[in-house]
Coordinates of C-alpha atoms in Angstrom, one line a residue:
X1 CA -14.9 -29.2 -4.1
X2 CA -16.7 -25.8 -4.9
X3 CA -13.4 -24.1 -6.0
X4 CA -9.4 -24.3 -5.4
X5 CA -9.3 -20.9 -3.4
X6 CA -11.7 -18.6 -2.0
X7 CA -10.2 -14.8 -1.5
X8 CA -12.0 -13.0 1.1
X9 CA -11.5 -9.2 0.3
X10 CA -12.0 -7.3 -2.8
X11 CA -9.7 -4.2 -2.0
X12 CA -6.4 -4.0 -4.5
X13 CA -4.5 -6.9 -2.8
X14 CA -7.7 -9.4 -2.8
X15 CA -8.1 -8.8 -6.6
X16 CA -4.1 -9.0 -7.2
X17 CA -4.7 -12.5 -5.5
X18 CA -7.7 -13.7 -7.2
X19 CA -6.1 -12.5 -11.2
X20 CA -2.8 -13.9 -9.5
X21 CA -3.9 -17.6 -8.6
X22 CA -6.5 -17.9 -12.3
X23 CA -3.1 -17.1 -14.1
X24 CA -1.4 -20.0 -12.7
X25 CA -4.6 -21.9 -13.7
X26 CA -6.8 -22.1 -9.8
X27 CA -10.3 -21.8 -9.8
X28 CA -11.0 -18.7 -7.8
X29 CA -14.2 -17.2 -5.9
X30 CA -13.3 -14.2 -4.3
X31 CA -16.1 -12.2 -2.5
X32 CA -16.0 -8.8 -0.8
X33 CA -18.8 -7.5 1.0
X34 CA -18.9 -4.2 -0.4
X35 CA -18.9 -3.1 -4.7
X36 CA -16.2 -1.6 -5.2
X37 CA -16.1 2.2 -5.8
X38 CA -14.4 2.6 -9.4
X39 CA -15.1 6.2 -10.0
X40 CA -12.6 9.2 -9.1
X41 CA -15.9 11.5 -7.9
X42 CA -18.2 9.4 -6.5
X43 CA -19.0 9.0 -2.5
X44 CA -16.4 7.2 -0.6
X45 CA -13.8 6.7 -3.5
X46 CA -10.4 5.6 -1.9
X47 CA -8.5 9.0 -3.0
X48 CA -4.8 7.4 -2.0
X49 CA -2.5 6.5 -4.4
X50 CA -0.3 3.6 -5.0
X51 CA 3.6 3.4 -6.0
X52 CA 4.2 0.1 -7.5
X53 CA 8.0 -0.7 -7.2
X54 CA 10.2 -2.3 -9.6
X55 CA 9.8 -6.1 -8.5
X56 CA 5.7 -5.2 -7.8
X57 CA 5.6 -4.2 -11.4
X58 CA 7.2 -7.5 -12.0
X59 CA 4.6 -9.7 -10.8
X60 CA 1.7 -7.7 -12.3
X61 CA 3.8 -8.6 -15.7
X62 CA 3.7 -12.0 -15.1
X63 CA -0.3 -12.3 -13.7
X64 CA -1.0 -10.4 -16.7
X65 CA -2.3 -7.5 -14.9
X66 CA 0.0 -4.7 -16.0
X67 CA -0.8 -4.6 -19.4
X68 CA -3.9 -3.1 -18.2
X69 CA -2.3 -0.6 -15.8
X70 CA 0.6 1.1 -17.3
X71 CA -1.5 3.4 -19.5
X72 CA -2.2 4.7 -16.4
X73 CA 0.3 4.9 -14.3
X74 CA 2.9 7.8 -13.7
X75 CA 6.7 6.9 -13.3
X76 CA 8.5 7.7 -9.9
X77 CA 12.3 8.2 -10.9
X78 CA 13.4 9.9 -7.8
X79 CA 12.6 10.0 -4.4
X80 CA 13.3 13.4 -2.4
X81 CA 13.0 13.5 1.5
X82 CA 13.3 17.6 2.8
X83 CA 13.5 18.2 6.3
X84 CA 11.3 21.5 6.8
X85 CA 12.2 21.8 11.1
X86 CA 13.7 24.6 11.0
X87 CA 11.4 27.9 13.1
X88 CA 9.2 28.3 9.5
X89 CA 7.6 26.1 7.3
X90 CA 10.4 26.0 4.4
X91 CA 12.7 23.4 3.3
X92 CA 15.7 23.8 5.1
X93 CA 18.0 20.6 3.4
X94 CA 16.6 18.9 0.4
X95 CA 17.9 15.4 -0.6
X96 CA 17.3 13.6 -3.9
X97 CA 17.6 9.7 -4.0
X98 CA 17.8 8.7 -8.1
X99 CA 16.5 5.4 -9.6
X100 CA 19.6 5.8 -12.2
X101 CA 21.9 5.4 -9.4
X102 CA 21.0 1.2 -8.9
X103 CA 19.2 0.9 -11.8
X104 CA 17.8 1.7 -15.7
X105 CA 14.4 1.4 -14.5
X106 CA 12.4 4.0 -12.3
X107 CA 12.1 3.3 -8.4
X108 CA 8.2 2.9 -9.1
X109 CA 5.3 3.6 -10.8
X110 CA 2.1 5.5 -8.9
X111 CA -1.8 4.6 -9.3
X112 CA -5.0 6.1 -8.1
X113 CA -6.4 3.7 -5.9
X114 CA -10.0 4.2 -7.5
X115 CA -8.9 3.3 -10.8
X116 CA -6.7 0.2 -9.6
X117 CA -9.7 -1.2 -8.3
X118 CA -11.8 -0.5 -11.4
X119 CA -9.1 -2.0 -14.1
X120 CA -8.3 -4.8 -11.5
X121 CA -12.4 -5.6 -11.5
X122 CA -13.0 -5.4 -15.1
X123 CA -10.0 -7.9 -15.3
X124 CA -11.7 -10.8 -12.9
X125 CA -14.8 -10.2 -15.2
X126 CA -12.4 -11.4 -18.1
X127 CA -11.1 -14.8 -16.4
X128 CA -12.9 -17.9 -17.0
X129 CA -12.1 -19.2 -13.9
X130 CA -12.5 -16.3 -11.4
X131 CA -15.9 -16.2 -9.8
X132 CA -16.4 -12.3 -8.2
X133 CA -19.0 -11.6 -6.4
X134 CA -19.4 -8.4 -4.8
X135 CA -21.9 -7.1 -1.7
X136 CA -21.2 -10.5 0.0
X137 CA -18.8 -11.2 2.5
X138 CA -16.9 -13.7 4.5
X139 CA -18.4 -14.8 7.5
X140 CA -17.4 -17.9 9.2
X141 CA -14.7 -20.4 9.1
X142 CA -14.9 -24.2 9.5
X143 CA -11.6 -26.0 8.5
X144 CA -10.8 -29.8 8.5
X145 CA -7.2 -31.6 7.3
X146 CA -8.8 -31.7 3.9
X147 CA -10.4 -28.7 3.0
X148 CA -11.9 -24.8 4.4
X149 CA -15.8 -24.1 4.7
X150 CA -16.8 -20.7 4.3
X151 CA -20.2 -19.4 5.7
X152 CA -21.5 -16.2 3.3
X153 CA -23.3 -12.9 4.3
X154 CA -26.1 -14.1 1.7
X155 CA -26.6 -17.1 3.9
X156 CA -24.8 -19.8 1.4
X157 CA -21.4 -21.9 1.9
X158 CA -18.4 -22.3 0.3
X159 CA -15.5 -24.9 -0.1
X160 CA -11.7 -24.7 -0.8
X161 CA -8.6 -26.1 -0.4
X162 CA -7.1 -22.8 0.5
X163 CA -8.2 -19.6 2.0
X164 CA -6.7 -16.4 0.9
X165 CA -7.7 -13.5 3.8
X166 CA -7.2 -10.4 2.1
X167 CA -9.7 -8.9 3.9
X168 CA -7.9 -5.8 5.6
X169 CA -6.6 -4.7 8.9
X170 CA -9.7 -6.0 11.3
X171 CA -10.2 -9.6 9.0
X172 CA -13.1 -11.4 9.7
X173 CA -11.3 -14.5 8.5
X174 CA -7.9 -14.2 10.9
X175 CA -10.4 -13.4 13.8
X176 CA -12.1 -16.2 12.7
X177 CA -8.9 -18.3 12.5
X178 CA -7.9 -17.2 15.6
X179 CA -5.2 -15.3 15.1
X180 CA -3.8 -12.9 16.9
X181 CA -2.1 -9.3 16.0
X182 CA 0.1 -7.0 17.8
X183 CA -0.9 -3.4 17.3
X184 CA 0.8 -0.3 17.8
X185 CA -1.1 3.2 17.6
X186 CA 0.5 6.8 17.1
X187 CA -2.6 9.4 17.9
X188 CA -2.1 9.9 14.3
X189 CA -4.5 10.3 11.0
X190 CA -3.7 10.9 7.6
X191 CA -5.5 12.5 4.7
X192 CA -5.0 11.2 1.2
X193 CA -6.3 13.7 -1.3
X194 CA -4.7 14.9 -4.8
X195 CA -4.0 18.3 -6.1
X196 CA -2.9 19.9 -9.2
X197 CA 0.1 22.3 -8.9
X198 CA 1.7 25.3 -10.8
X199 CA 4.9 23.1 -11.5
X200 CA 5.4 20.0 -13.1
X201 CA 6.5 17.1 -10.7
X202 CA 9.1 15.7 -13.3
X203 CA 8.7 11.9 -11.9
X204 CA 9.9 13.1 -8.3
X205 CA 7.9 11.7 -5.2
X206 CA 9.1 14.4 -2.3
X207 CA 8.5 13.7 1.5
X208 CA 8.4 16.6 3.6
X209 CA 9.0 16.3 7.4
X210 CA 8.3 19.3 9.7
X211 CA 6.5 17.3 12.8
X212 CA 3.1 15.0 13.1
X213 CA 4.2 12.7 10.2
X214 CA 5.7 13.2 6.4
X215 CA 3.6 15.7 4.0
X216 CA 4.2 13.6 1.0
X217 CA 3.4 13.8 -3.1
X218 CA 3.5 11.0 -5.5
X219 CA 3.4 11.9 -9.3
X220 CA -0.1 10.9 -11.2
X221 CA -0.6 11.7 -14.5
X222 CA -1.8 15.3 -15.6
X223 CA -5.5 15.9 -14.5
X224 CA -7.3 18.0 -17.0
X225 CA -3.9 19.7 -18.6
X226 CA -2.6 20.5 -15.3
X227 CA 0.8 18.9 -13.4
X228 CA -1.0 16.6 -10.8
X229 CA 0.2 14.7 -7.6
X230 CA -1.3 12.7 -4.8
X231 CA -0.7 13.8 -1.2
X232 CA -0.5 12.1 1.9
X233 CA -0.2 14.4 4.8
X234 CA 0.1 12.6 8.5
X235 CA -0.9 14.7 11.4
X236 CA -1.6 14.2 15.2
X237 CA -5.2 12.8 15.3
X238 CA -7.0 16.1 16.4
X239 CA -4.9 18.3 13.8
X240 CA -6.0 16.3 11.1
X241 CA -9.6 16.0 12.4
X242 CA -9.6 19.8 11.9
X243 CA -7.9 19.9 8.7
X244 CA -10.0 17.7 7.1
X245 CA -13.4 19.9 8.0
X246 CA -11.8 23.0 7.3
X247 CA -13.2 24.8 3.9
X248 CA -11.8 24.7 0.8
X249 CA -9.5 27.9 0.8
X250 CA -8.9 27.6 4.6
X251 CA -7.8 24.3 3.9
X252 CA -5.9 24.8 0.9
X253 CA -3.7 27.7 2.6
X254 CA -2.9 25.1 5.1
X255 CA -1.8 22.5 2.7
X256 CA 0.5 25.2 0.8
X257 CA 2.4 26.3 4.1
X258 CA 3.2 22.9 4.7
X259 CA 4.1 21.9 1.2
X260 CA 6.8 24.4 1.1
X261 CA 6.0 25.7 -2.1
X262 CA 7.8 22.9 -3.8
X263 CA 5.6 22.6 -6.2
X264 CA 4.2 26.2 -6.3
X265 CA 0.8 26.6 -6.3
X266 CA -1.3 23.5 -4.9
X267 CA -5.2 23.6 -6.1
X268 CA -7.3 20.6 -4.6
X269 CA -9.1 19.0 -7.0
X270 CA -10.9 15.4 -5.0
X271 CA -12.4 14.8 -2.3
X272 CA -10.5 14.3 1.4
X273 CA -10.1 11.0 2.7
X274 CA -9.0 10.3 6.4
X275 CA -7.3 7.4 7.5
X276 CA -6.2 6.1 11.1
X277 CA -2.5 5.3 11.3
X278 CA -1.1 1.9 12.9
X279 CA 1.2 -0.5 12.6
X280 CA 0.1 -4.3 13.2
X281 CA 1.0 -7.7 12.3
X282 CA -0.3 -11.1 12.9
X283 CA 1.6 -13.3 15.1
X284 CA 1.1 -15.9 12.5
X285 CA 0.5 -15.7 8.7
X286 CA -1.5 -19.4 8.3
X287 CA -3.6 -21.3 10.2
X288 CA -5.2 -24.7 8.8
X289 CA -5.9 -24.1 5.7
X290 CA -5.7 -20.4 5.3
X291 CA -3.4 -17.9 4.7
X292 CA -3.3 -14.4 5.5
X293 CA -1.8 -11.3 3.2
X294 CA -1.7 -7.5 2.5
X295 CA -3.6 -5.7 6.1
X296 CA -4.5 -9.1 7.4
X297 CA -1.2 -9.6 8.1
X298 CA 1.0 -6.5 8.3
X299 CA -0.4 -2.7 8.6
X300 CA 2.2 -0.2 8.2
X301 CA 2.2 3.7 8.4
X302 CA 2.3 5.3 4.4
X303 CA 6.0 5.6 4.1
X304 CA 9.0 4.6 1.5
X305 CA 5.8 3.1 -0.5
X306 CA 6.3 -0.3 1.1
X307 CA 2.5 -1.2 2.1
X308 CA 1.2 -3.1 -0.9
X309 CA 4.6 -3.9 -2.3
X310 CA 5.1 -5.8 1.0
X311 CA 1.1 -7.1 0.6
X312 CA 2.5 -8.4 -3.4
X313 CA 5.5 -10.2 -1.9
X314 CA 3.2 -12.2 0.3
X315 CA 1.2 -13.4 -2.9
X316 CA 4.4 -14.4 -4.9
X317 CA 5.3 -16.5 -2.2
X318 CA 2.2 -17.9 -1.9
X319 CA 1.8 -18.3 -5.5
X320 CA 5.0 -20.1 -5.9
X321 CA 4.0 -22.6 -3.2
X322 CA 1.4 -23.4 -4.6
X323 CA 2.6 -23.8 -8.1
X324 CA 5.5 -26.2 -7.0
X325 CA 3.2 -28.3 -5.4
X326 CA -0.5 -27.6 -6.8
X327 CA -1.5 -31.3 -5.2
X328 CA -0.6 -30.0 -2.0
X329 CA -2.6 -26.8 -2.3
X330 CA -3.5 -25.3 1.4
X331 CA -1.6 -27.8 2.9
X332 CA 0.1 -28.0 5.9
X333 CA 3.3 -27.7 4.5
X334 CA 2.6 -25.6 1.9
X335 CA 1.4 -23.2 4.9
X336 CA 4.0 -23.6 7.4
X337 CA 6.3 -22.8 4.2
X338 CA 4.8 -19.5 3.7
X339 CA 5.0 -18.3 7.2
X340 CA 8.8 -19.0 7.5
X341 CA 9.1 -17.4 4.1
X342 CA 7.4 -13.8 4.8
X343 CA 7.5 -13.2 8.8
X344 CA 11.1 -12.1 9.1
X345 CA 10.6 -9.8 6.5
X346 CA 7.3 -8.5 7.0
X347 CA 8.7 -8.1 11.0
X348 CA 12.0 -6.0 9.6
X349 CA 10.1 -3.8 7.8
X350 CA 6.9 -3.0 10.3
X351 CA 9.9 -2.3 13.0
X352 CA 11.9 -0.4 10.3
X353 CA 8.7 1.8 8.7
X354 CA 7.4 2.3 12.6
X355 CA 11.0 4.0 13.5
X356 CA 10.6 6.1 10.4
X357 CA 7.2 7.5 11.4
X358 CA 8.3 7.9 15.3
X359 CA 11.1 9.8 13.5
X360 CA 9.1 12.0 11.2
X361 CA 6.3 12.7 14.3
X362 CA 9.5 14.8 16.1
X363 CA 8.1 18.2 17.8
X364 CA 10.6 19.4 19.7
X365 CA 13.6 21.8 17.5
X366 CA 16.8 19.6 19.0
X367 CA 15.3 16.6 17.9
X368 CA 14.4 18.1 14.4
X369 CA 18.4 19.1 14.3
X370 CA 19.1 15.5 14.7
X371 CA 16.8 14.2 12.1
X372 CA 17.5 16.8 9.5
X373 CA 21.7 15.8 10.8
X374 CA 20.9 12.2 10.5
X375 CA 19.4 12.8 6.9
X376 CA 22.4 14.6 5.8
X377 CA 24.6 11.6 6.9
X378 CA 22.9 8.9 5.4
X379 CA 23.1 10.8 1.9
X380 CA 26.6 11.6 2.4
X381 CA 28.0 8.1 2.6
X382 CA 27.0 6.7 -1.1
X383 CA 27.0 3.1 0.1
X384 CA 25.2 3.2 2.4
X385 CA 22.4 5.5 0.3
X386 CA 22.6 2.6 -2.2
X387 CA 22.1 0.0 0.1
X388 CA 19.0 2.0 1.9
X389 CA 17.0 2.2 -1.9
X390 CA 18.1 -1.0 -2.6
X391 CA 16.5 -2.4 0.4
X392 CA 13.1 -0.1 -0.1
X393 CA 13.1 -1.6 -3.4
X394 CA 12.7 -5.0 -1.5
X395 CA 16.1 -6.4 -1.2
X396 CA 16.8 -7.9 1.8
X397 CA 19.2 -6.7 4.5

């Protein structure tokens, strides 16, 4: 056998997997068609961020990633949702959720997406028994009882016991599998960009809803001597279309109005990245011999940071398979295990995170009132606000 595992994708969740599995002792090839962009400036860096919460952070302790991370990353000790529906653009009831409240710890901790992917590489360089290759992809799938053939862009093969697809929302491997995904499209975009802002953020992640989507920033780590956050701010397809070729002080008035000034000032300082908004999921998470993770198997709108915390839990289940019973490594058992183990969640939460965002797209004043009246009632009962973080933490209902 070439190698224990072959991870197809090289995005955040493909190199969690590959550092993930070589901890626990696998030989690894993972291979993404594409070299990954490690530099904040350069063309076609991914400008979103990412909030790992507190069991996330877990798991990159015990891989060994998060050593490498934390220098890095900026702590997200409360999470504050204002509703801005009212006739202007202003923050008309403001509601703080705090980390102290269930725990010593903060909810999260937030990452630029570029530098993730450039301390995640450098770490695969620095394992014995990962073999990365970038600028070639997987192609083609042949599977038997016994073991997974994988056909290469550069024309070569490849064998494993077990196929990892972490190869994003259209997968090359599921299709190959033949899998199938539901879908569910908004008519909505989102840019991902970062600013830096007259005030300091003081480790509070703050979602705005008005209508189109949450305007939302996520603490990062002064840029330059200056308070900075990353934004993601989901509009109506068109809308955002427009606001991401508007100019520079055009589009920066734009994104103050809708900020509601929380911050003060907002200065962009990146580039603007735009992103189509769906939720999908696979309508099974193995096949013989492979297993599918992170955008593969679930794609969910940017709210509550549940995305890639989501795409870890599918790893540590899939890790913990496989360590329990490394002879039966991309087994049929070991498979059918980790489908039973993930698709209830992973359904809750795409059904919970899509009523969110249907929630947050509200246009019409009424239905604003009831939002913002809903918001007020959910923080009002303190049980039931407990129970809500404890569950976007990743407890299950």
């Amino acid at each position: 056998m070439d190698h224990d595992i072959i991870v197809s994708g090289g995005g955040i969740a493909g190199l969690t997997a590959s550092a993930a599995f070589a901890s626990a002792g696998f030989d690894v090839l993972c291979v993404d068609p594409a070299p990954p962009i490690t530099a904040r400036d350069a063309k076609g860096a991914d400008q979103r961020s990412t909030a790992f919460l507190q069991p996330a952070r877990q798991f990159l302790i015990d891989i060994g990633l998060w050593d490498r991370l934390a220098p890095f990353a900026a702590p997200l000790q409360i999470m504050r949702i204002i509703d801005a529906g009212g006739p202007e653009a202003e923050a008309r009831m403001s509601k703080e959720f705090d980390a102290s409240d269930i725990s010593e710890l903060p909810f999260g901790w937030n990452l630029p997406n570029w530098l993730l992917r450039r301390e995640m590489s450098a770490h695969l360089e620095d394992l014995p028994n990962v073999t990365y290759r970038t600028g070639v992809g997987a192609n083609t799938l042949f599977t038997r009882t016994t073991e997974a053939r994988v056909g290469l862009s550069d024309g070569t093969r490849a064998r494993a016991h077990l196929i990892i697809a972490a190869d994003g929302r259209g997968s090359p491997m599921r299709e190959a599998a033949g899998i199938n995904v539901k879908t569910t499209r908004y008519g909505q975009k989102a840019l991902a960009f970062s600013v830096t802002h007259e005030l300091p953020h003081e480790n509070v992640s703050t979602e705005i809803h008005r209508t189109g989507g949450p305007f939302t920033l996520v603490p990062l780590p002064d840029f330059e001597g200056k308070p900075s956050s990353a934004i993601v701010w989901m509009e109506e397809g068109p809308k955002a279309k427009a606001l991401a070729e508007m100019s520079v002080p055009t589009f920066e008035e734009a994104m103050n109005t809708r900020s509601c000034d929380v911050l003060g000032h907002l200065t962009l300082n990146s580039a603007r990245a735009v992103w189509p908004i769906i939720s999908q999921h696979a309508e099974q998470l193995s096949g013989e011999r492979i297993a599918l993770v992170a955008e593969a198997a679930h794609v969910i709108p940017p709210i509550g940071a549940q995305g890639l915390n989501m795409s870890l839990n599918d790893l540590r289940a899939l890790l913990d398979l496989a360590v329990a019973r490394p002879e039966g490594l991309g087994d049929a058992t070991m498979l059918d295990a980790y489908h039973k183990a993930r698709i209830g969640d992973i359904r809750m939460r795409v059904a919970g995170v899509t009523m969110l965002n249907r929630t947050s797209m509200l246009s019409a004043p009424p239905l604003r009132d009831a939002r913002a009246a809903g918001l007020n009632a959910l923080y009002s009962f303190a049980p039931l606000r407990k129970s809500i973080m404890q569950m976007g933490l990743g407890a299950k209902g």
